[in-house]
mmCIF file of C-alpha atoms in Angstrom:
data_model
loop_
_atom_site.group_PDB
_atom_site.id
_atom_site.type_symbol
_atom_site.label_atom_id
_atom_site.label_comp_id
_atom_site.label_asym_id
_atom_site.label_seq_id
_atom_site.Cartn_x
_atom_site.Cartn_y
_atom_site.Cartn_z
ATOM 1 C CA UNK A 249 35.125 -51.582 16.855
ATOM 2 C CA UNK A 250 35.680 -50.161 19.459
ATOM 3 C CA UNK A 251 33.268 -49.517 21.790
ATOM 4 C CA UNK A 252 33.873 -45.969 22.465
ATOM 5 C CA UNK A 253 33.377 -45.672 19.048
ATOM 6 C CA UNK A 254 30.570 -47.323 18.876
ATOM 7 C CA UNK A 255 29.153 -44.780 21.006
ATOM 8 C CA UNK A 256 30.568 -42.017 19.156
ATOM 9 C CA UNK A 257 28.204 -43.662 16.426
ATOM 10 C CA UNK A 258 25.503 -43.741 17.293
ATOM 11 C CA UNK A 259 25.378 -40.652 19.143
ATOM 12 C CA UNK A 260 26.225 -39.172 16.383
ATOM 13 C CA UNK A 261 23.514 -41.279 14.542
ATOM 14 C CA UNK A 262 20.869 -39.980 17.333
ATOM 15 C CA UNK A 263 21.693 -35.975 16.958
ATOM 16 C CA UNK A 264 21.089 -36.553 13.069
ATOM 17 C CA UNK A 265 18.134 -38.680 13.754
ATOM 18 C CA UNK A 266 16.421 -34.866 15.958
ATOM 19 C CA UNK A 267 17.673 -32.796 13.431
ATOM 20 C CA UNK A 268 15.782 -34.267 10.543
ATOM 21 C CA UNK A 269 12.972 -35.445 12.805
ATOM 22 C CA UNK A 270 12.604 -31.421 13.868
ATOM 23 C CA UNK A 271 12.498 -30.505 10.612
ATOM 24 C CA UNK A 272 8.474 -30.281 9.731
ATOM 25 C CA UNK A 273 8.070 -29.058 13.265
ATOM 26 C CA UNK A 274 10.240 -26.467 12.551
ATOM 27 C CA UNK A 275 8.344 -23.889 10.499
ATOM 28 C CA UNK A 276 8.221 -20.674 11.103
ATOM 29 C CA UNK A 277 4.992 -17.998 9.739
ATOM 30 C CA UNK A 278 5.932 -15.557 7.605
ATOM 31 C CA UNK A 279 3.436 -13.389 8.297
ATOM 32 C CA UNK A 280 1.510 -12.200 11.577
ATOM 33 C CA UNK A 281 -0.734 -13.113 14.135
ATOM 34 C CA UNK A 282 -3.421 -10.530 15.423
ATOM 35 C CA UNK A 283 -4.779 -10.761 18.468
ATOM 36 C CA UNK A 284 -7.928 -9.737 18.277
ATOM 37 C CA UNK A 285 -8.033 -11.677 14.766
ATOM 38 C CA UNK A 286 -10.656 -9.592 12.691
ATOM 39 C CA UNK A 287 -14.047 -11.327 11.767
ATOM 40 C CA UNK A 288 -15.075 -10.927 8.547
ATOM 41 C CA UNK A 289 -17.330 -13.613 7.670
ATOM 42 C CA UNK A 290 -20.621 -11.617 7.780
ATOM 43 C CA UNK A 291 -19.286 -9.088 5.296
ATOM 44 C CA UNK A 292 -19.671 -9.491 1.714
ATOM 45 C CA UNK A 293 -19.375 -7.743 -0.664
ATOM 46 C CA UNK A 294 -21.063 -8.271 -5.070
ATOM 47 C CA UNK A 295 -18.111 -11.173 -6.870
ATOM 48 C CA UNK A 296 -18.300 -9.875 -10.624
ATOM 49 C CA UNK A 297 -16.497 -12.850 -11.988
ATOM 50 C CA UNK A 298 -21.000 -14.272 -10.341
ATOM 51 C CA UNK A 299 -23.169 -11.774 -11.864
ATOM 52 C CA UNK A 300 -22.680 -9.591 -9.260
ATOM 53 C CA UNK A 301 -23.737 -12.036 -6.299
ATOM 54 C CA UNK A 302 -22.636 -11.454 -3.242
ATOM 55 C CA UNK A 303 -19.352 -12.890 -2.295
ATOM 56 C CA UNK A 304 -19.221 -13.927 1.788
ATOM 57 C CA UNK A 305 -15.553 -13.571 2.964
ATOM 58 C CA UNK A 306 -15.800 -17.391 5.035
ATOM 59 C CA UNK A 307 -13.296 -19.698 3.177
ATOM 60 C CA UNK A 308 -15.219 -23.496 2.574
ATOM 61 C CA UNK A 309 -15.114 -26.240 4.888
ATOM 62 C CA UNK A 310 -11.488 -28.040 4.136
ATOM 63 C CA UNK A 311 -9.986 -24.409 2.607
ATOM 64 C CA UNK A 312 -8.192 -20.845 3.359
ATOM 65 C CA UNK A 313 -9.183 -17.616 1.078
ATOM 66 C CA UNK A 314 -6.765 -15.021 0.526
ATOM 67 C CA UNK A 315 -8.102 -12.143 -0.190
ATOM 68 C CA UNK A 316 -6.557 -8.436 -1.465
ATOM 69 C CA UNK A 317 -8.011 -4.720 -2.525
ATOM 70 C CA UNK A 318 -6.092 -3.807 -4.906
ATOM 71 C CA UNK A 319 -7.241 -1.988 -8.734
ATOM 72 C CA UNK A 320 -5.867 -3.548 -12.425
ATOM 73 C CA UNK A 321 -3.763 -0.044 -13.609
ATOM 74 C CA UNK A 322 -1.250 -0.001 -9.949
ATOM 75 C CA UNK A 323 2.394 0.384 -12.252
ATOM 76 C CA UNK A 324 4.247 -1.912 -9.457
ATOM 77 C CA UNK A 325 3.010 -3.419 -5.983
ATOM 78 C CA UNK A 326 -0.438 -5.740 -7.145
ATOM 79 C CA UNK A 327 0.924 -6.597 -10.776
ATOM 80 C CA UNK A 328 4.352 -8.202 -8.316
ATOM 81 C CA UNK A 329 2.101 -9.494 -5.155
ATOM 82 C CA UNK A 330 0.065 -11.470 -7.141
ATOM 83 C CA UNK A 331 3.170 -12.760 -8.870
ATOM 84 C CA UNK A 332 4.136 -14.102 -6.001
ATOM 85 C CA UNK A 333 0.982 -15.758 -4.922
ATOM 86 C CA UNK A 334 1.082 -17.572 -8.551
ATOM 87 C CA UNK A 335 4.193 -18.920 -7.974
ATOM 88 C CA UNK A 336 3.508 -19.540 -3.972
ATOM 89 C CA UNK A 337 0.815 -22.690 -5.729
ATOM 90 C CA UNK A 338 2.664 -23.511 -8.440
ATOM 91 C CA UNK A 339 4.693 -24.513 -5.058
ATOM 92 C CA UNK A 340 2.156 -26.161 -3.270
ATOM 93 C CA UNK A 341 1.553 -28.155 -6.258
ATOM 94 C CA UNK A 342 -2.332 -29.957 -5.548
ATOM 95 C CA UNK A 343 -3.364 -28.046 -2.056
ATOM 96 C CA UNK A 344 -3.364 -24.952 -3.697
ATOM 97 C CA UNK A 345 -6.424 -27.123 -5.365
ATOM 98 C CA UNK A 346 -7.540 -25.790 -1.241
ATOM 99 C CA UNK A 347 -6.951 -22.265 -1.899
ATOM 100 C CA UNK A 348 -8.932 -19.077 -3.736
ATOM 101 C CA UNK A 349 -8.001 -16.166 -4.171
ATOM 102 C CA UNK A 350 -10.711 -12.846 -4.197
ATOM 103 C CA UNK A 351 -9.367 -9.354 -5.328
ATOM 104 C CA UNK A 352 -11.511 -6.743 -4.530
ATOM 105 C CA UNK A 353 -10.980 -3.350 -6.042
ATOM 106 C CA UNK A 354 -10.796 -0.613 -4.868
ATOM 107 C CA UNK A 355 -10.923 1.043 -7.607
ATOM 108 C CA UNK A 356 -14.185 0.636 -9.800
ATOM 109 C CA UNK A 357 -14.519 3.442 -11.523
ATOM 110 C CA UNK A 358 -11.951 2.394 -13.696
ATOM 111 C CA UNK A 359 -12.322 -1.110 -13.254
ATOM 112 C CA UNK A 360 -15.451 -2.704 -14.533
ATOM 113 C CA UNK A 361 -16.862 -6.462 -14.309
ATOM 114 C CA UNK A 362 -15.193 -7.264 -17.096
ATOM 115 C CA UNK A 363 -11.062 -5.400 -17.056
ATOM 116 C CA UNK A 364 -11.238 -6.351 -13.030
ATOM 117 C CA UNK A 365 -11.976 -9.382 -13.136
ATOM 118 C CA UNK A 366 -9.581 -10.729 -16.672
ATOM 119 C CA UNK A 367 -6.480 -8.953 -14.502
ATOM 120 C CA UNK A 368 -6.569 -11.313 -11.368
ATOM 121 C CA UNK A 369 -7.872 -15.033 -13.712
ATOM 122 C CA UNK A 370 -4.535 -13.407 -15.436
ATOM 123 C CA UNK A 371 -2.891 -14.452 -12.173
ATOM 124 C CA UNK A 372 -4.996 -16.833 -10.481
ATOM 125 C CA UNK A 373 -6.846 -19.178 -13.207
ATOM 126 C CA UNK A 374 -10.402 -19.751 -11.453
ATOM 127 C CA UNK A 375 -10.130 -16.222 -8.943
ATOM 128 C CA UNK A 376 -13.027 -14.016 -7.325
ATOM 129 C CA UNK A 377 -12.755 -10.776 -8.824
ATOM 130 C CA UNK A 378 -15.017 -8.321 -6.179
ATOM 131 C CA UNK A 379 -16.000 -4.585 -7.105
ATOM 132 C CA UNK A 380 -18.721 -2.126 -5.346
ATOM 133 C CA UNK A 381 -20.344 1.166 -6.138
ATOM 134 C CA UNK A 382 -20.748 1.527 -3.659
ATOM 135 C CA UNK A 383 -18.139 3.365 -2.058
ATOM 136 C CA UNK A 384 -19.171 2.904 1.755
ATOM 137 C CA UNK A 385 -19.805 -0.760 1.585
ATOM 138 C CA UNK A 386 -16.260 -1.087 0.022
ATOM 139 C CA UNK A 387 -14.145 0.698 2.424
ATOM 140 C CA UNK A 388 -16.563 -0.502 5.954
ATOM 141 C CA UNK A 389 -15.402 -3.906 4.412
ATOM 142 C CA UNK A 390 -12.316 -3.003 3.221
ATOM 143 C CA UNK A 391 -11.081 -1.990 6.722
ATOM 144 C CA UNK A 392 -13.184 -4.720 8.510
ATOM 145 C CA UNK A 393 -9.886 -6.253 7.279
ATOM 146 C CA UNK A 394 -6.996 -3.935 8.232
ATOM 147 C CA UNK A 395 -6.762 -2.888 4.868
ATOM 148 C CA UNK A 396 -7.295 1.309 3.354
ATOM 149 C CA UNK A 397 -7.177 3.312 0.391
ATOM 150 C CA UNK A 398 -7.620 6.170 -1.087
ATOM 151 C CA UNK A 399 -8.088 7.774 -4.240
ATOM 152 C CA UNK A 400 -7.958 11.480 -5.679
ATOM 153 C CA UNK A 401 -8.315 13.072 -8.711
ATOM 154 C CA UNK A 402 -6.208 15.881 -8.996
ATOM 155 C CA UNK A 403 -7.274 18.793 -11.657
ATOM 156 C CA UNK A 404 -5.366 18.369 -14.902
ATOM 157 C CA UNK A 405 -7.801 14.940 -14.084
ATOM 158 C CA UNK A 406 -4.682 13.078 -13.079
ATOM 159 C CA UNK A 407 -6.284 10.115 -11.503
ATOM 160 C CA UNK A 408 -3.758 8.830 -7.838
ATOM 161 C CA UNK A 409 -4.108 5.650 -5.987
ATOM 162 C CA UNK A 410 -2.491 5.029 -3.191
ATOM 163 C CA UNK A 411 -3.328 1.387 -0.627
ATOM 164 C CA UNK A 412 -2.376 -0.739 0.960
ATOM 165 C CA UNK A 413 -0.186 -3.377 0.271
ATOM 166 C CA UNK A 414 -1.250 -6.605 2.984
ATOM 167 C CA UNK A 415 -3.426 -9.564 2.433
ATOM 168 C CA UNK A 416 -5.182 -12.281 3.453
ATOM 169 C CA UNK A 417 -5.974 -15.947 4.711
ATOM 170 C CA UNK A 418 -9.166 -15.883 6.085
ATOM 171 C CA UNK A 419 -10.798 -19.474 8.160
ATOM 172 C CA UNK A 420 -13.797 -21.394 6.725
ATOM 173 C CA UNK A 421 -15.287 -19.777 10.434
ATOM 174 C CA UNK A 422 -14.387 -16.154 8.901
ATOM 175 C CA UNK A 423 -11.834 -15.372 11.047
ATOM 176 C CA UNK A 424 -8.613 -13.680 9.078
ATOM 177 C CA UNK A 425 -5.839 -15.725 10.946
ATOM 178 C CA UNK A 426 -2.892 -13.912 8.819
ATOM 179 C CA UNK A 427 -2.190 -10.604 7.465
ATOM 180 C CA UNK A 428 1.122 -10.953 4.647
ATOM 181 C CA UNK A 429 3.095 -7.136 4.679
ATOM 182 C CA UNK A 430 3.827 -6.565 0.825
ATOM 183 C CA UNK A 431 7.107 -8.188 -0.232
ATOM 184 C CA UNK A 432 6.001 -11.418 0.541
ATOM 185 C CA UNK A 433 8.393 -13.922 -1.405
ATOM 186 C CA UNK A 434 6.027 -16.845 -2.272
ATOM 187 C CA UNK A 435 7.773 -19.338 -0.201
ATOM 188 C CA UNK A 436 7.161 -17.635 2.308
ATOM 189 C CA UNK A 437 3.348 -18.537 1.311
ATOM 190 C CA UNK A 438 3.433 -21.440 0.138
ATOM 191 C CA UNK A 439 4.996 -22.098 3.785
ATOM 192 C CA UNK A 440 2.935 -20.336 5.525
ATOM 193 C CA UNK A 441 -0.357 -21.793 4.098
ATOM 194 C CA UNK A 442 1.020 -25.379 4.852
ATOM 195 C CA UNK A 443 1.132 -24.675 8.465
ATOM 196 C CA UNK A 444 -1.372 -23.160 7.969
ATOM 197 C CA UNK A 445 -3.074 -25.992 6.436
ATOM 198 C CA UNK A 446 -0.782 -28.904 9.398
ATOM 199 C CA UNK A 447 -2.834 -27.114 12.177
ATOM 200 C CA UNK A 448 -6.078 -27.389 11.216
ATOM 201 C CA UNK A 449 -5.863 -30.716 10.737
ATOM 202 C CA UNK A 450 -5.019 -31.602 14.465
#
């Protein structure tokens, strides 16, 4: 091999090394970070899946908490969102064991404790089902996250529910470190969680 070819080979190898070595650091978040980040650690809702004990919005040490506001009669948005979380957990493998999920129903009149628990745990076994019969409490908690919703009953008895469809990631300090808009795919969820865990390990 000539000297020129040796130099070219070494240069090519160096470029390949740089490209491969940058893979783990080039990931970007699919969700967005609010500034200032909402603090929700002082808030709580009754946990229907745990005898209505107060559920505080803080992840346990070394863990992350995903919070979602929805309802079980939702025809498309809620099941689609939870299905993507379920797929993301499969992609994460063992790392998913460090992530908790809590769903708060915005339709407590129809979503009994048993119904909301069965619903969210059909997607994520062991997920926390939250249900408050105090409208003011539920509204204030949702607003603290940046979520909104409306439940109205028409003259014919038809119930109309609308709600923001984002998900929220909370750390052990009770800070909302990331917000996911509706439509984020499982790949984005899994990658974002990996990035957040990498950050916390540094």
